[in-house]
Short mmCIF file of C-alpha atoms in Angstrom, two decimals:
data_model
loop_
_atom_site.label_atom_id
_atom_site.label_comp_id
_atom_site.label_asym_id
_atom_site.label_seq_id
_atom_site.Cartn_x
_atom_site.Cartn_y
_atom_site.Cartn_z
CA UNK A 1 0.00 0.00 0.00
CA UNK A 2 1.24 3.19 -0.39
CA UNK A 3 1.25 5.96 1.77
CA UNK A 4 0.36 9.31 1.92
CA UNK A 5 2.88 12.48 1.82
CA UNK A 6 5.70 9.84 0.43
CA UNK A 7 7.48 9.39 -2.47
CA UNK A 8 7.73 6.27 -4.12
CA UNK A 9 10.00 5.53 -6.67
CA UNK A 10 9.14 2.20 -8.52
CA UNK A 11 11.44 -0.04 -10.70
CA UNK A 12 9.77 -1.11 -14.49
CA UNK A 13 10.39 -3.63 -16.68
CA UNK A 14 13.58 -3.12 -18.85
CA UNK A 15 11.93 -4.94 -21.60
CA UNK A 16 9.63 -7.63 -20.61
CA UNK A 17 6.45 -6.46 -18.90
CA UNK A 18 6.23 -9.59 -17.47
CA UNK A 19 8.81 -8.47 -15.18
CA UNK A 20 6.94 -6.03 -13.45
CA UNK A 21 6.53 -6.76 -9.53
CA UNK A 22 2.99 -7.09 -7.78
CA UNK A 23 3.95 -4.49 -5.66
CA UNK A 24 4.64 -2.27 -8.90
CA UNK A 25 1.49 -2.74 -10.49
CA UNK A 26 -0.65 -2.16 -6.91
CA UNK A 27 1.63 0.95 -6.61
CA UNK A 28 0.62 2.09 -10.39
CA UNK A 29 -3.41 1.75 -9.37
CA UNK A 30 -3.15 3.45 -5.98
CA UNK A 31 -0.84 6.51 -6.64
CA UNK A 32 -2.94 9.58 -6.65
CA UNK A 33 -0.21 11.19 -8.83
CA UNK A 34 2.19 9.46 -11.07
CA UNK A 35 5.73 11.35 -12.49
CA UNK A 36 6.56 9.43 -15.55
CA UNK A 37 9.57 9.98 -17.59
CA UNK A 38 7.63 9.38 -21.22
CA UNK A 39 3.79 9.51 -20.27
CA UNK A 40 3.16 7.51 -23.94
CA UNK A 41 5.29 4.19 -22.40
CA UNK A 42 3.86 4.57 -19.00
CA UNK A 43 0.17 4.41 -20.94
CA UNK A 44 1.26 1.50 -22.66
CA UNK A 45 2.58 -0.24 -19.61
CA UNK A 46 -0.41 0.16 -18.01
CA UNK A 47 -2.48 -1.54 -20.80
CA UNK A 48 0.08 -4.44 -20.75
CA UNK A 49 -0.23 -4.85 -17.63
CA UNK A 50 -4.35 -4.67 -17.70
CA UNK A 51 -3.63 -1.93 -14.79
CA UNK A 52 -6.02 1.06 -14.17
CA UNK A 53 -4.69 4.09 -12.78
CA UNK A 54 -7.15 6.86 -11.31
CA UNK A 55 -4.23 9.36 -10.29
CA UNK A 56 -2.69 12.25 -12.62
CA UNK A 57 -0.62 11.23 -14.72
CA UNK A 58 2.49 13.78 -15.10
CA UNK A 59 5.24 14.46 -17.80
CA UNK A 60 8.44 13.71 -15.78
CA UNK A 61 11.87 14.24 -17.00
CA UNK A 62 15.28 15.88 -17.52
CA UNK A 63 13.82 18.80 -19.61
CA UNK A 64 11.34 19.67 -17.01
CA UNK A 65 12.60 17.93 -13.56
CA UNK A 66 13.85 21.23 -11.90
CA UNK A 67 10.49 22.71 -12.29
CA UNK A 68 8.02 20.11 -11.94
CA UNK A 69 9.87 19.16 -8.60
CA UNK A 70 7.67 21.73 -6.99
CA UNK A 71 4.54 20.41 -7.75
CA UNK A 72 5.35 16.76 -6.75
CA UNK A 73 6.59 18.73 -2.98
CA UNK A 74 3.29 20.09 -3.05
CA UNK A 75 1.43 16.72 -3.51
CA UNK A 76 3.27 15.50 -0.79
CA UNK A 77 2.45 18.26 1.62
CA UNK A 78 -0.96 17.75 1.10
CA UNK A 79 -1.19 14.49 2.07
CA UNK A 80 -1.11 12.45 -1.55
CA UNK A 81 0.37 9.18 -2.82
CA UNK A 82 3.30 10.22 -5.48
CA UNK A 83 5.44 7.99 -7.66
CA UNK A 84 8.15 8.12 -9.96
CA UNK A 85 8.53 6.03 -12.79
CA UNK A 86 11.15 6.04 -15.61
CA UNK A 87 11.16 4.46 -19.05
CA UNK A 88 13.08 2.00 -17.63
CA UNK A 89 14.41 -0.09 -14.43
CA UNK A 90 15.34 2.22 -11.59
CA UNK A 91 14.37 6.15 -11.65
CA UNK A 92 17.28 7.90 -10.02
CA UNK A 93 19.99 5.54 -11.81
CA UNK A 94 20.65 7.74 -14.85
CA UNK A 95 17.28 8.67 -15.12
CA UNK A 96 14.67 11.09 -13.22
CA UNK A 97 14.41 11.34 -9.95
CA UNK A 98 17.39 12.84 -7.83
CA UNK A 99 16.14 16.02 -7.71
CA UNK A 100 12.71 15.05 -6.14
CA UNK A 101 14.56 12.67 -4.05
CA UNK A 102 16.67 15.50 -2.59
CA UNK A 103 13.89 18.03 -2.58
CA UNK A 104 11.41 15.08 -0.63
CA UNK A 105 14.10 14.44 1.82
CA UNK A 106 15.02 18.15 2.48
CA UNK A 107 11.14 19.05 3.00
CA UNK A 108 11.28 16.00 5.70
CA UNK A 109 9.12 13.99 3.57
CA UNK A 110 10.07 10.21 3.94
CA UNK A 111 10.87 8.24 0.74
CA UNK A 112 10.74 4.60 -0.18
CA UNK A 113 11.04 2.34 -2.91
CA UNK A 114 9.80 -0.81 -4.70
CA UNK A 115 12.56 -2.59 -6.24
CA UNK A 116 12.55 -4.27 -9.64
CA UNK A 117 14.47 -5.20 -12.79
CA UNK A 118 17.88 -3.52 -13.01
CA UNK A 119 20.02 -3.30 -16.36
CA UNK A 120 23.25 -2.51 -14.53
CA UNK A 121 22.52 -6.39 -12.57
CA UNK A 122 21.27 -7.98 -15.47
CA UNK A 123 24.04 -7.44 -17.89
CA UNK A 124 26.54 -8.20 -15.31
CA UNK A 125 24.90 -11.35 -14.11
CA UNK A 126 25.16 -12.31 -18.21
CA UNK A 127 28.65 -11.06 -19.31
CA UNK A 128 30.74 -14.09 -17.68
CA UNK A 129 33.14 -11.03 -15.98
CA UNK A 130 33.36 -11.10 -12.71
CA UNK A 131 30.66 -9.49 -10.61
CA UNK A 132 32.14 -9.51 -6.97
CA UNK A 133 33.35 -6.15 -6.98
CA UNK A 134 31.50 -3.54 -9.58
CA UNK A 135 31.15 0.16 -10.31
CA UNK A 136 28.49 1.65 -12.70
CA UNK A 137 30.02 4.47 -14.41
CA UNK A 138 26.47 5.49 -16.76
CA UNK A 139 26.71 6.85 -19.79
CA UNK A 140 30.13 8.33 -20.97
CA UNK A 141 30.42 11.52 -22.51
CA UNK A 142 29.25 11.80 -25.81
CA UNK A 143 32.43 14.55 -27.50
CA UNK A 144 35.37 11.88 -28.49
CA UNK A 145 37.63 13.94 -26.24
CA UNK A 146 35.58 14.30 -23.38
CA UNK A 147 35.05 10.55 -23.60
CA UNK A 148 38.59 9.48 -23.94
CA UNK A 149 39.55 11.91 -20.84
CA UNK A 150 36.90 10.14 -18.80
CA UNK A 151 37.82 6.24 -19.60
CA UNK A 152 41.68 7.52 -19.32
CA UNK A 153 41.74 7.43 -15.61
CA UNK A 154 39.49 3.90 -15.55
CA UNK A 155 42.68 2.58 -16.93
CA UNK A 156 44.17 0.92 -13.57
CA UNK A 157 40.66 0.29 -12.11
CA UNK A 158 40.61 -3.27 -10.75
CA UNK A 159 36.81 -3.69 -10.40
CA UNK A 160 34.04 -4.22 -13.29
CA UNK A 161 33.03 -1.59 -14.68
CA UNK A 162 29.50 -1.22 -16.30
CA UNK A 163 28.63 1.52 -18.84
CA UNK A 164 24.96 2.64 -20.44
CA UNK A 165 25.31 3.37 -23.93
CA UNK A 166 23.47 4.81 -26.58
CA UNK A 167 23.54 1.74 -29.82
CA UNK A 168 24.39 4.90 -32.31
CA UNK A 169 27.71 5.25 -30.35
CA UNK A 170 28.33 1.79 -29.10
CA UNK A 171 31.32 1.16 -32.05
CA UNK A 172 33.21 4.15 -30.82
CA UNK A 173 33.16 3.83 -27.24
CA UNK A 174 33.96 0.69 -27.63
CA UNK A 175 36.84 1.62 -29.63
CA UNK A 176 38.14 4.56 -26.95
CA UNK A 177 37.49 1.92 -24.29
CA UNK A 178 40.06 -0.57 -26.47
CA UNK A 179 42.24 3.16 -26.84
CA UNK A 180 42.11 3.36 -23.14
CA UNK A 181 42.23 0.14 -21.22
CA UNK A 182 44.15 -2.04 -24.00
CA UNK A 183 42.79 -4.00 -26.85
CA UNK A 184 42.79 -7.18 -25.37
CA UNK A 185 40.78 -6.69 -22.06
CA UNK A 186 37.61 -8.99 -21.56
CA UNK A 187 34.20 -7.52 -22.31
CA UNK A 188 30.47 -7.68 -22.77
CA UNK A 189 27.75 -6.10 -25.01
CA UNK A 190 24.55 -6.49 -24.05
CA UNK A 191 21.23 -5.08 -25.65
CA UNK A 192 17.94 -5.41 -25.89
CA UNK A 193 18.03 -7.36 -22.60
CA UNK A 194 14.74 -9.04 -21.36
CA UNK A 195 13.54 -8.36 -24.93
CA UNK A 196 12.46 -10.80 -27.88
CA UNK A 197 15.98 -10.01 -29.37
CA UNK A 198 18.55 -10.23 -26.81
CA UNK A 199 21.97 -10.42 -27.35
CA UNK A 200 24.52 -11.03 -25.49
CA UNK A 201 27.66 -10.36 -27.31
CA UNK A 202 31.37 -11.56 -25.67
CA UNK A 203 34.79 -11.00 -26.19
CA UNK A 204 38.22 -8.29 -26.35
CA UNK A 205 37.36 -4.91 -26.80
CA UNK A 206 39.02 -5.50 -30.30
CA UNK A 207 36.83 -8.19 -30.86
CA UNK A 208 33.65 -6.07 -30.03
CA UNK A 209 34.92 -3.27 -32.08
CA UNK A 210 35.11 -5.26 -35.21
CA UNK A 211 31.73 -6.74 -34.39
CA UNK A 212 30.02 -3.27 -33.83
CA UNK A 213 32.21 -0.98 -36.97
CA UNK A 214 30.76 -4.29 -39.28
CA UNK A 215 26.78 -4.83 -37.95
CA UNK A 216 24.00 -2.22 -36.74
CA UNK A 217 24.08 -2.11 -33.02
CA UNK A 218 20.22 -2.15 -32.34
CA UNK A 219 18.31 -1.40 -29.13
CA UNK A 220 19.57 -0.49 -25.46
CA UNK A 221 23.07 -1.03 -24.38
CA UNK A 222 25.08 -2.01 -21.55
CA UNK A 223 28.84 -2.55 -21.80
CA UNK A 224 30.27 -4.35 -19.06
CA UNK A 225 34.23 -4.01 -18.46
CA UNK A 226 36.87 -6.35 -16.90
CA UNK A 227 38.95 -4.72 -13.99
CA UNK A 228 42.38 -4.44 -14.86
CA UNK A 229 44.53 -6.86 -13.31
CA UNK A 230 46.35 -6.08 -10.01
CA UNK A 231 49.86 -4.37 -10.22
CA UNK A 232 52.56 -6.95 -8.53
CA UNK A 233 54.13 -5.33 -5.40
CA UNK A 234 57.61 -4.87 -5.51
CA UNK A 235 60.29 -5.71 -2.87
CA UNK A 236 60.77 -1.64 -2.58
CA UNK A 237 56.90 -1.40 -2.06
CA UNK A 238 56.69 -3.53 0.66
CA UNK A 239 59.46 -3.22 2.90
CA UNK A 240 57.80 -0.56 4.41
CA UNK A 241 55.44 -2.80 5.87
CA UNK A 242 58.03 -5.07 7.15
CA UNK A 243 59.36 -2.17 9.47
CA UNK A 244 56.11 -1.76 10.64
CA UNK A 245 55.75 -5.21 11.98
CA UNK A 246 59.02 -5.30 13.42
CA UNK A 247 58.53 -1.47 14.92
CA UNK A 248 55.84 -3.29 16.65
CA UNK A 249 57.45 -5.88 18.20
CA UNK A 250 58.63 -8.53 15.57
CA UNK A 251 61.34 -10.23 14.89
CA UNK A 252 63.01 -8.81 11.62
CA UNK A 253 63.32 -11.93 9.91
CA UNK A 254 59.80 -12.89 11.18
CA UNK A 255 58.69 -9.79 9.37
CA UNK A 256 59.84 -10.56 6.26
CA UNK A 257 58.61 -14.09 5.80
CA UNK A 258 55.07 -12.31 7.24
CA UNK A 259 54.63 -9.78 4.57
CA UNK A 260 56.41 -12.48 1.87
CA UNK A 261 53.81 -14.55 2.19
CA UNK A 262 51.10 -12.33 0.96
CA UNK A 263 52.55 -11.32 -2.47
CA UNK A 264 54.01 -13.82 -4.23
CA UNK A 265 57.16 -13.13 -6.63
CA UNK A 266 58.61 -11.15 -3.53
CA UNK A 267 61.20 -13.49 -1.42
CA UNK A 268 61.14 -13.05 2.14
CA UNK A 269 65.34 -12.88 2.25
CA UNK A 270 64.79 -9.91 -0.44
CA UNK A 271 63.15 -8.10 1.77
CA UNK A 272 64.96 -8.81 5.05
CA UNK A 273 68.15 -7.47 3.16
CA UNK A 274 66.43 -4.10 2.40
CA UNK A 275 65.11 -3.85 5.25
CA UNK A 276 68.49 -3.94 6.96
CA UNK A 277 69.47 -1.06 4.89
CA UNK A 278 66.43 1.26 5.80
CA UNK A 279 67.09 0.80 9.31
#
């Protein structure tokens, strides 16, 4: 049920309506007012989901956010059932919704949300990279040298990295991304996910980029990244920590073997001889 003076912000399908939650589609016939990103795909959502909504219905979205924002506090103060909705899987998560969030919270107006199909989990779960440790870095610029002075710094990150992309510029950021991080790193393309046409495309970034430059990328995009691979510590790196352990109380030698153990390709008699030297 939802509740009067709070915001809701409710995940959609990312493709398959058949993904929508109970909880969504109770949510979409109670709300007295409803932000939607595109008011045409929340109509049709509705009829695929035989749901009937009695609230407003209102145009939600990055051309009118900042002003609109005000009327959504206002439905709140006086004691009505809002929602957000986006096109697509989570509002807030490179779509509408921060500002209202922030505005909501500022105005001491609690906010809560129904969970639901997520692109960012979905393409991970399917790319075969590893999905321990993640970041979601949205959409990257669109100029080629703002792009290419955004991915430059990604270089030496170890975790996944997931990316939204537009399919009209999915060949060239793939091909900065195989500028930036190396040809050869592992990666995923995935589009039209949940949808009748899903692909799930595998490979090098070199790989990718040949496959994108030769067919029409089609339908939404998510590019999921492999980490890059830890950089070995050297003997000079580490003997720092071997002073540590013996400035609290080890033996030297002790020391040594300690730290040696935890980073292979370092010996332990390396770095009891450099130690020596720093002390």
């Amino acid at each position: 049920m939802l509740e009067p003076g709070v915001l809701t912000l409710a995940a959609t399908p990312i493709g398959n309506p058949l993904d929508a939650s109970v909880r969504l589609m109770r949510a979409l016939g109670e709300a007295d007012l409803i932000a939607a990103e595109d008011t045409r795909r929340l109509h049709r959502l509705v009829r695929e989901l035989e749901v009937e909504t009695t609230g407003t219905i209102l145009s939600y979205h990055e051309h009118n956010e900042a002003e609109r924002t005000g009327t959504l506090l206002e439905a709140l103060a006086a004691g009505q059932r809002v929602l957000i909705v986006t096109d697509a899987g989570m509002p807030v998560v490179s779509d509408p919704g921060f500002r209202a969030v922030r505005a909501a919270t500022d105005a001491g107006h609690r906010v809560t949300v129904i969970p639901g199909p997520s692109a960012v989990l979905t393409a991970l779960a399917a790319s075969g990279i590893a999905p321990d440790r993640f970041t979601f870095e949205g959409f990257p610029p669109r100029r080629e040298g703002r792009r290419a002075g955004a991915l430059e710094p990604l270089a030496a990150e170890e975790r996944t990295m997931v990316f939204f992309e537009s399919p009209r510029r999915t060949a060239a950021t793939l091909a900065a991304m195989a500028e930036a991080f190396g040809g050869d790193r592992s990666a995923a393309v995935a589009r039209e996910l949940t949808k009748t046409y899903e692909e799930i495309r595998r490979g090098t970034l070199d790989e990718l980029v040949a496959w994108a430059e030769a067919d029409e990328v089609l339908g939404e995009v998510v590019i999921v990244v492999a980490g890059a691979e830890p950089a070995a510590a050297s003997a000079e790196d580490l003997v720092e920590l071997v002073l540590a352990r013996a400035a609290d109380g080890a033996r030297l030698k002790d020391a040594a073997k300690e730290v040696a153990r935890g980073h292979a390709g370092v010996g332990a008699s390396e770095l009891y001889d450099l130690a020596l030297l720093r002390k």
